[in-house]
PDB file of C-alpha atoms in Angstrom:
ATOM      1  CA  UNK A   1      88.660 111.864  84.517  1.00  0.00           C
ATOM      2  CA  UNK A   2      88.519 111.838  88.385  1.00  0.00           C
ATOM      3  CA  UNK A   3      89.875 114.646  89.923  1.00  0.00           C
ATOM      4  CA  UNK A   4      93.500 113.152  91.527  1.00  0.00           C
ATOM      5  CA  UNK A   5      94.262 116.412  92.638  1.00  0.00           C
ATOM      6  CA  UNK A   6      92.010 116.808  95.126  1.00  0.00           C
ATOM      7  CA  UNK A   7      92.953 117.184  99.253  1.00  0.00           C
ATOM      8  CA  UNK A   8      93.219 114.220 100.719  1.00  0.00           C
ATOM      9  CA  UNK A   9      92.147 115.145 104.951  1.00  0.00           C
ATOM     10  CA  UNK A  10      90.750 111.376 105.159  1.00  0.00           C
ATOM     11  CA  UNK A  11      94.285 110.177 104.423  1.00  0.00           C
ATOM     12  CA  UNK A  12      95.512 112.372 107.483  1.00  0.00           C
ATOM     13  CA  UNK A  13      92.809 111.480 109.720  1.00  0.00           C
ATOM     14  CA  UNK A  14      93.997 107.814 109.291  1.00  0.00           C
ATOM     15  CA  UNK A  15      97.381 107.775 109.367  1.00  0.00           C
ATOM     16  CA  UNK A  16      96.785 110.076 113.022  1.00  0.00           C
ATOM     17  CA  UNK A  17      94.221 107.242 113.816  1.00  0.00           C
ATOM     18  CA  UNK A  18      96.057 104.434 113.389  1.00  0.00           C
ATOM     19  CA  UNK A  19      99.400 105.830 115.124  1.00  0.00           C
ATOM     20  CA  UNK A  20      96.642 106.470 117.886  1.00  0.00           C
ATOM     21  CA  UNK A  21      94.555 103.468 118.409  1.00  0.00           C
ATOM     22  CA  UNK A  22      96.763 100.767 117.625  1.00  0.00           C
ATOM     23  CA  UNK A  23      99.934  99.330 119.481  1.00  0.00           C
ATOM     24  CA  UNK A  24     100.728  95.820 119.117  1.00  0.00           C
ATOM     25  CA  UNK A  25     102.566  93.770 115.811  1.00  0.00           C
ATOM     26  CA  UNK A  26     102.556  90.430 114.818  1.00  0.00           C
ATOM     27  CA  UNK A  27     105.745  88.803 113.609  1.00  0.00           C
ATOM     28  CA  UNK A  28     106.472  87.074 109.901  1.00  0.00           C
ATOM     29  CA  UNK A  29     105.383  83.396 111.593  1.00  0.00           C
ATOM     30  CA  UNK A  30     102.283  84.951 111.724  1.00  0.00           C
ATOM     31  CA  UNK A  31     102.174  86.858 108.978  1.00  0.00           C
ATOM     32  CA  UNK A  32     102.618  83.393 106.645  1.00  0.00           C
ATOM     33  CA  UNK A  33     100.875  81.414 108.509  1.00  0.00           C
ATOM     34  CA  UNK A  34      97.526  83.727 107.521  1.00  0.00           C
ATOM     35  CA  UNK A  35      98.728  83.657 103.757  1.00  0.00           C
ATOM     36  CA  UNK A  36      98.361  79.586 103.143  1.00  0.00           C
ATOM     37  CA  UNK A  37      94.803  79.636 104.190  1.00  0.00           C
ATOM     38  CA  UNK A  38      94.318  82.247 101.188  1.00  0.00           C
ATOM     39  CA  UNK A  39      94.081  81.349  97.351  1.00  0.00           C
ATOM     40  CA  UNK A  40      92.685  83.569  94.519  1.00  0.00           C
ATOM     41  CA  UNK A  41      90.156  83.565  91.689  1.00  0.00           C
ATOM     42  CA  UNK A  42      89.020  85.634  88.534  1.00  0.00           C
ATOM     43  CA  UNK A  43      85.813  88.051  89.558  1.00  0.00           C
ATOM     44  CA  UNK A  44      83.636  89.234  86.685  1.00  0.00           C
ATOM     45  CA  UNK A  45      83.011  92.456  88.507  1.00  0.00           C
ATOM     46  CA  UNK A  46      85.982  93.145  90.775  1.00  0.00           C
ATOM     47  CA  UNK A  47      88.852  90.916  88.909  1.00  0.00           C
ATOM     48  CA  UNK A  48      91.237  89.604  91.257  1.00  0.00           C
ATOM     49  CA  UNK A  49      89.221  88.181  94.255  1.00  0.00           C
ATOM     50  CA  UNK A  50      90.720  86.656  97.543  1.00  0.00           C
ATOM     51  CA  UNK A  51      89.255  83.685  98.950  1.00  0.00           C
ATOM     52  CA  UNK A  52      89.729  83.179 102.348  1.00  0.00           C
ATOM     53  CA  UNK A  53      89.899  86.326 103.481  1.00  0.00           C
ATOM     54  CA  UNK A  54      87.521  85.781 106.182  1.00  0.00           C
ATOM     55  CA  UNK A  55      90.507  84.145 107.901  1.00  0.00           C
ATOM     56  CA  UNK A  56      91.600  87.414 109.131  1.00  0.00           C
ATOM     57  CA  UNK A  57      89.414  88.122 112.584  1.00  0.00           C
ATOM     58  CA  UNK A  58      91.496  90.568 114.802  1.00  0.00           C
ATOM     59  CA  UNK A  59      92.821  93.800 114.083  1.00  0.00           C
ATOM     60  CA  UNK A  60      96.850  92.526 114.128  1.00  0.00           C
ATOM     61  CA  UNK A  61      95.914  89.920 111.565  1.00  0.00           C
ATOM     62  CA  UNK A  62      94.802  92.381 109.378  1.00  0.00           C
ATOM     63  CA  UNK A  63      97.831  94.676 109.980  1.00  0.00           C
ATOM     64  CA  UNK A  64      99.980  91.384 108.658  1.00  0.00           C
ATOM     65  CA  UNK A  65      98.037  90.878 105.998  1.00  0.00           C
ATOM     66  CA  UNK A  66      98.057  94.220 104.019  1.00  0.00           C
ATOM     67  CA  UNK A  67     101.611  94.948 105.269  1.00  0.00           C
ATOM     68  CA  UNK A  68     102.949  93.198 102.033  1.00  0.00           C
ATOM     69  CA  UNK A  69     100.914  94.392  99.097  1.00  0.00           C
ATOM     70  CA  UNK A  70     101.337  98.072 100.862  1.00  0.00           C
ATOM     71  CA  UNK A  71     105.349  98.081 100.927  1.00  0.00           C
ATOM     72  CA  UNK A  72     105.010  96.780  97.142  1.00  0.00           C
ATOM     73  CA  UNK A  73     102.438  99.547  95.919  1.00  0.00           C
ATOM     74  CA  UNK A  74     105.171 102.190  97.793  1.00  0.00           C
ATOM     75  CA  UNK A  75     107.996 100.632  96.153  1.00  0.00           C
ATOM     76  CA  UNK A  76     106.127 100.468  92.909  1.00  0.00           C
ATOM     77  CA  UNK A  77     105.132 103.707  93.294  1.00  0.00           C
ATOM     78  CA  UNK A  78     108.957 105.293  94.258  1.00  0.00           C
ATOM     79  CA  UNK A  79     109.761 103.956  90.787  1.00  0.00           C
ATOM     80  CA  UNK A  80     106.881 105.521  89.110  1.00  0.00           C
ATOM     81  CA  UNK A  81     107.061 108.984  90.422  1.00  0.00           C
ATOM     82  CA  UNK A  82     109.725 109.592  88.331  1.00  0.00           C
ATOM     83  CA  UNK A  83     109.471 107.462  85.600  1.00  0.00           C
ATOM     84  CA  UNK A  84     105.746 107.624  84.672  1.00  0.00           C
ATOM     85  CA  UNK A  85     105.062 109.646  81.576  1.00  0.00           C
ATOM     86  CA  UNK A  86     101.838 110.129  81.735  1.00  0.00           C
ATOM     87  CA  UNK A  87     100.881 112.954  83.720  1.00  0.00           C
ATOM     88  CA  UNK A  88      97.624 111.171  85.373  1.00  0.00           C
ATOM     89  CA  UNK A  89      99.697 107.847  86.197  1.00  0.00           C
ATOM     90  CA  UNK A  90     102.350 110.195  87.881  1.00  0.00           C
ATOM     91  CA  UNK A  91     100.277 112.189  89.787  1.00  0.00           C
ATOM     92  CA  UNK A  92      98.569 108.918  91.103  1.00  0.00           C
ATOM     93  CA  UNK A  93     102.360 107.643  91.991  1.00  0.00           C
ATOM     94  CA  UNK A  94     103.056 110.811  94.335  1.00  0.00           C
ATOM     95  CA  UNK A  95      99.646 110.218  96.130  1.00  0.00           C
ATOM     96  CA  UNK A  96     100.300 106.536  96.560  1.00  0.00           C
ATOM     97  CA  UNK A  97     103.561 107.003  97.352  1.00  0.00           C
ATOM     98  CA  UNK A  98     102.906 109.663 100.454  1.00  0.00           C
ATOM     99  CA  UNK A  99     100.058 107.750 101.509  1.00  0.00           C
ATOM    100  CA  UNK A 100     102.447 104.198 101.371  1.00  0.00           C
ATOM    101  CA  UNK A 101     104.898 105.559 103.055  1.00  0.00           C
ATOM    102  CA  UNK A 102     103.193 106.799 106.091  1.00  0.00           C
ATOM    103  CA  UNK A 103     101.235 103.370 106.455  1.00  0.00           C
ATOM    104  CA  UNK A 104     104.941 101.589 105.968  1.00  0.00           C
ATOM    105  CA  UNK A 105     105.793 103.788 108.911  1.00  0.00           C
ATOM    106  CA  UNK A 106     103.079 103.475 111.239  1.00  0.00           C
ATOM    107  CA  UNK A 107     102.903  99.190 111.180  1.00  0.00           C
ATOM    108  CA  UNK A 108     106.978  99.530 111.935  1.00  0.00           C
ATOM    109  CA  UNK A 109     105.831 101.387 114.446  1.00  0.00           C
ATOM    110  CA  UNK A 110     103.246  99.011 115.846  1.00  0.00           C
ATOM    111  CA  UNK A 111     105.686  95.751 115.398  1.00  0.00           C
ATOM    112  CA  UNK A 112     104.356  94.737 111.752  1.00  0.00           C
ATOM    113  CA  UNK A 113     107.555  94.768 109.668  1.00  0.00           C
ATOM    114  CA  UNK A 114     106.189  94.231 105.580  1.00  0.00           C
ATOM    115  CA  UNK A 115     107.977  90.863 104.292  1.00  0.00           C
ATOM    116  CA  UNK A 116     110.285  91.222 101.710  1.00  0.00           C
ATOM    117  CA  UNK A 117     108.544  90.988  97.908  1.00  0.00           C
ATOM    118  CA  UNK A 118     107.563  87.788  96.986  1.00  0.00           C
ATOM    119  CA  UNK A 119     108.239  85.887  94.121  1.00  0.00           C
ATOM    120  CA  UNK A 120     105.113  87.879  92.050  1.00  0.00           C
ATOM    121  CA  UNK A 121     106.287  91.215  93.028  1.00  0.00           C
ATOM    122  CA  UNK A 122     109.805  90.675  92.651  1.00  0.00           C
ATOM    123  CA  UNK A 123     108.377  90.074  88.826  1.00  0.00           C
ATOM    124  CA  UNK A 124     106.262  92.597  88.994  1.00  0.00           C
ATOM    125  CA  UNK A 125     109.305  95.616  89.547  1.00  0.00           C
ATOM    126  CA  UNK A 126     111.691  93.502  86.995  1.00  0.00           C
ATOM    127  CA  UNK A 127     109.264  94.143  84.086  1.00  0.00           C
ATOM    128  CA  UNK A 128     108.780  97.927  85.608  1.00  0.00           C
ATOM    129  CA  UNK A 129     112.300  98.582  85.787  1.00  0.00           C
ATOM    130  CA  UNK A 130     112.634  96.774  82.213  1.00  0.00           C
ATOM    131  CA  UNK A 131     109.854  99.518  80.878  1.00  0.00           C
ATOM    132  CA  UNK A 132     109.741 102.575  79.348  1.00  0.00           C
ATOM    133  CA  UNK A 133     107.174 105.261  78.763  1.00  0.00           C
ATOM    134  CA  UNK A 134     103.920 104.229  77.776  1.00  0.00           C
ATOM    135  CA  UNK A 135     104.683 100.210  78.695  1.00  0.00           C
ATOM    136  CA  UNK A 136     106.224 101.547  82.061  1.00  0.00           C
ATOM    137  CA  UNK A 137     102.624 103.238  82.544  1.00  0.00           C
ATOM    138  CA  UNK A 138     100.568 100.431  82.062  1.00  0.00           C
ATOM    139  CA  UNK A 139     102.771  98.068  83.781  1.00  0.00           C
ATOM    140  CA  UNK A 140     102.575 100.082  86.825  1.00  0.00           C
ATOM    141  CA  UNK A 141      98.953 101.191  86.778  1.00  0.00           C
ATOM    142  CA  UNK A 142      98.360  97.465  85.996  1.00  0.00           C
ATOM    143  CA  UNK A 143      99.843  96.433  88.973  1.00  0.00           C
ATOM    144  CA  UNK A 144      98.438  98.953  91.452  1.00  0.00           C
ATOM    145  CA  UNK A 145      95.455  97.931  90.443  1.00  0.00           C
ATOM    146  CA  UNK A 146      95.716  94.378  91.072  1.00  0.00           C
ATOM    147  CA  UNK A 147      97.408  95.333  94.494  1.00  0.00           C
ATOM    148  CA  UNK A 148      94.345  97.610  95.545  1.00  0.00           C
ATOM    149  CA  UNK A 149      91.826  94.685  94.679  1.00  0.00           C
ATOM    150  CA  UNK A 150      93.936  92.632  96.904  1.00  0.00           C
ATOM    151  CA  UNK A 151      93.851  94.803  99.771  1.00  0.00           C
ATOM    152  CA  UNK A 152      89.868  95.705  99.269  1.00  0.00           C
ATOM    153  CA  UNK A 153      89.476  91.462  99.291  1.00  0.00           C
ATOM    154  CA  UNK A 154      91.027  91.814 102.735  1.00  0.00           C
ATOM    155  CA  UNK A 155      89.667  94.503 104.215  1.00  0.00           C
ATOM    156  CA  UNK A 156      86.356  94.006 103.036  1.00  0.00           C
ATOM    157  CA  UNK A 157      87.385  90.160 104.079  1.00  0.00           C
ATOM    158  CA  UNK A 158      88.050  91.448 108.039  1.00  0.00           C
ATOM    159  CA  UNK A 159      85.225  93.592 108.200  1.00  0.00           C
ATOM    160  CA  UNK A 160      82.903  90.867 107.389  1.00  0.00           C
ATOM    161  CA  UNK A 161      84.194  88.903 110.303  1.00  0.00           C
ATOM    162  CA  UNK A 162      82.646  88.940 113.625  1.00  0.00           C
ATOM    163  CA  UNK A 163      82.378  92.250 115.603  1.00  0.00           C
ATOM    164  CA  UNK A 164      84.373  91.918 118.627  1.00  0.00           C
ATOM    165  CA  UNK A 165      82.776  92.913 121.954  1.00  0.00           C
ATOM    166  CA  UNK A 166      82.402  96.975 122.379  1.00  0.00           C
ATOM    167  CA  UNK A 167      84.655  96.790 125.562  1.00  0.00           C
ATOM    168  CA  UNK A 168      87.563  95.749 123.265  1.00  0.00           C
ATOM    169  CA  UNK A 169      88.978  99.027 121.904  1.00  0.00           C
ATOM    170  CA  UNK A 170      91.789  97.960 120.395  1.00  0.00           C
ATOM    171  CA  UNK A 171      89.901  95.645 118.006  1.00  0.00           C
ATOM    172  CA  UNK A 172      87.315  98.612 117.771  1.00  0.00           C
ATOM    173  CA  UNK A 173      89.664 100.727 117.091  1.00  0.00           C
ATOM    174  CA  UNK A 174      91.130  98.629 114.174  1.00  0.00           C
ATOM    175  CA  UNK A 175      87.730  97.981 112.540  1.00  0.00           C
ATOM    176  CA  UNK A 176      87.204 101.811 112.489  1.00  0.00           C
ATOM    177  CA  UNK A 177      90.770 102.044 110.951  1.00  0.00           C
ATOM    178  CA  UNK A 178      89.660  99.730 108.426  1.00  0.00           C
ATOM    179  CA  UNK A 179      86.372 100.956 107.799  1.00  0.00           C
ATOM    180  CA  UNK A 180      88.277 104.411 106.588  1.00  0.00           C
ATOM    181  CA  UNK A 181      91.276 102.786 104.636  1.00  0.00           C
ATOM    182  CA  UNK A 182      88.326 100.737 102.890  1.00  0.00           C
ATOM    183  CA  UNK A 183      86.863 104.400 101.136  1.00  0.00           C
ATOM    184  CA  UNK A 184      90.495 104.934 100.346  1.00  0.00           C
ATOM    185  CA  UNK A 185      91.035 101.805  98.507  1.00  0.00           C
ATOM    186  CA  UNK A 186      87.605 101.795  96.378  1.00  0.00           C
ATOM    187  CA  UNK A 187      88.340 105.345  95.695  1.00  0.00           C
ATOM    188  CA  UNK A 188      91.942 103.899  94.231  1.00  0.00           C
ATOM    189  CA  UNK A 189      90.451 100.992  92.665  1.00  0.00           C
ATOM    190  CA  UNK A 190      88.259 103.240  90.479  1.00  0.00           C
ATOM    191  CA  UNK A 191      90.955 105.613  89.778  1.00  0.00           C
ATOM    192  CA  UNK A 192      93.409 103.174  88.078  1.00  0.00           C
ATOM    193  CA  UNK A 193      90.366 101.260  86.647  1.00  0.00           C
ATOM    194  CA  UNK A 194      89.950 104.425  84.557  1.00  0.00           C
ATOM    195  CA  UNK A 195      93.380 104.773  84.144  1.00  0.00           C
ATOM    196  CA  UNK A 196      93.753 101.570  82.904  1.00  0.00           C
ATOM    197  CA  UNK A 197      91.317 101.892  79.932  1.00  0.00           C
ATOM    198  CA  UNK A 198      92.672 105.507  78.978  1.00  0.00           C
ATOM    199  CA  UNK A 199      96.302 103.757  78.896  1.00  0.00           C
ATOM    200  CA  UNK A 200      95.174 100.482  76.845  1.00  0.00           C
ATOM    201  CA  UNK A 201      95.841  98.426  80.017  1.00  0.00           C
TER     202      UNK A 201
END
């Protein structure tokens, strides 16, 4: 089982580098504008893979685009902290949680308030809420893992795009940030992966 309790300085280091390198938000207009050019498929490997992600090409795009699935994996994960049974699933929940919460924070802080849930997560915490014990589990490592394949699609998606001109810090600043939350979210995707087959997911 991989070791969940481990320190997490990378997490610091990026919620201190984001708070310092980036400054500017985007507003919702924005934020669904970017979201019709996207549309999803089944991945053999991966699962849930997001076409069009190549859309996103500046630093504030990206900061609109993960701002949803983030505030859903912290709300998801305020519910689980004290309602997951098992101990592995919980433990993941306060990470995600902490770590959620602190990126919630710093977009706020930048301009980038998270949407409300859509219509899928609004589904997503009914059946949670709905759960109990080892259902509850699944349901919510089911859906974190979904979320972090989503935001890997995207990341991976903005990193792929052109590299802006080394004289613009602020969008070299952003594909650093990104470069860091990237480790974070494989190392997440792997984590409830496993999770998911030790719960029957």
């Amino acid at each position: 089982m991989h070791k969940l309790n481990e320190t997490t300085p990378r997490r610091n280091f990026l919620t201190n580098s984001v708070k310092g390198s980036l400054a500017f938000g985007v507003g919702m207009s924005a934020f669904a504008s970017l979201l019709q050019s996207f549309t999803f498929a089944e991945d053999e490997e991966s699962g849930l893979l997001l076409q069009g992600a190549g859309a996103i090409t500046t630093e504030a795009q990206f900061r609109a685009a993960i701002a949803g699935p983030v505030n859903t994996s912290m709300m998801s994960s305020q519910l689980a902290a004290t309602q997951a049974t098992n101990p592995y699933a919980k433990q993941f929940a306060g990470f995600e949680l902490e770590e959620t919460k602190g990126m919630v924070s710093i977009l706020k802080d930048m301009g980038t308030t998270p949407p409300p849930p859509d219509a899928k997560a609004q589904a997503m915490m009914t059946q949670m809420k709905s759960a109990t014990g080892a259902a509850f589990d699944k349901a919510y490592i089911t859906a974190q893992l979904q979320t972090h394949q989503l935001l890997q699609s995207l990341t991976q998606g903005y990193l792929a795009s052109p590299a802006p001109a080394k004289t613009n810090m602020m969008e070299m600043h952003g594909r650093h940030i990104a470069t860091l939350a990237l480790a974070t979210i494989k190392e997440h995707v792997a984590i409830t992966q496993r999770l998911s087959t030790v719960l029957g997911s």
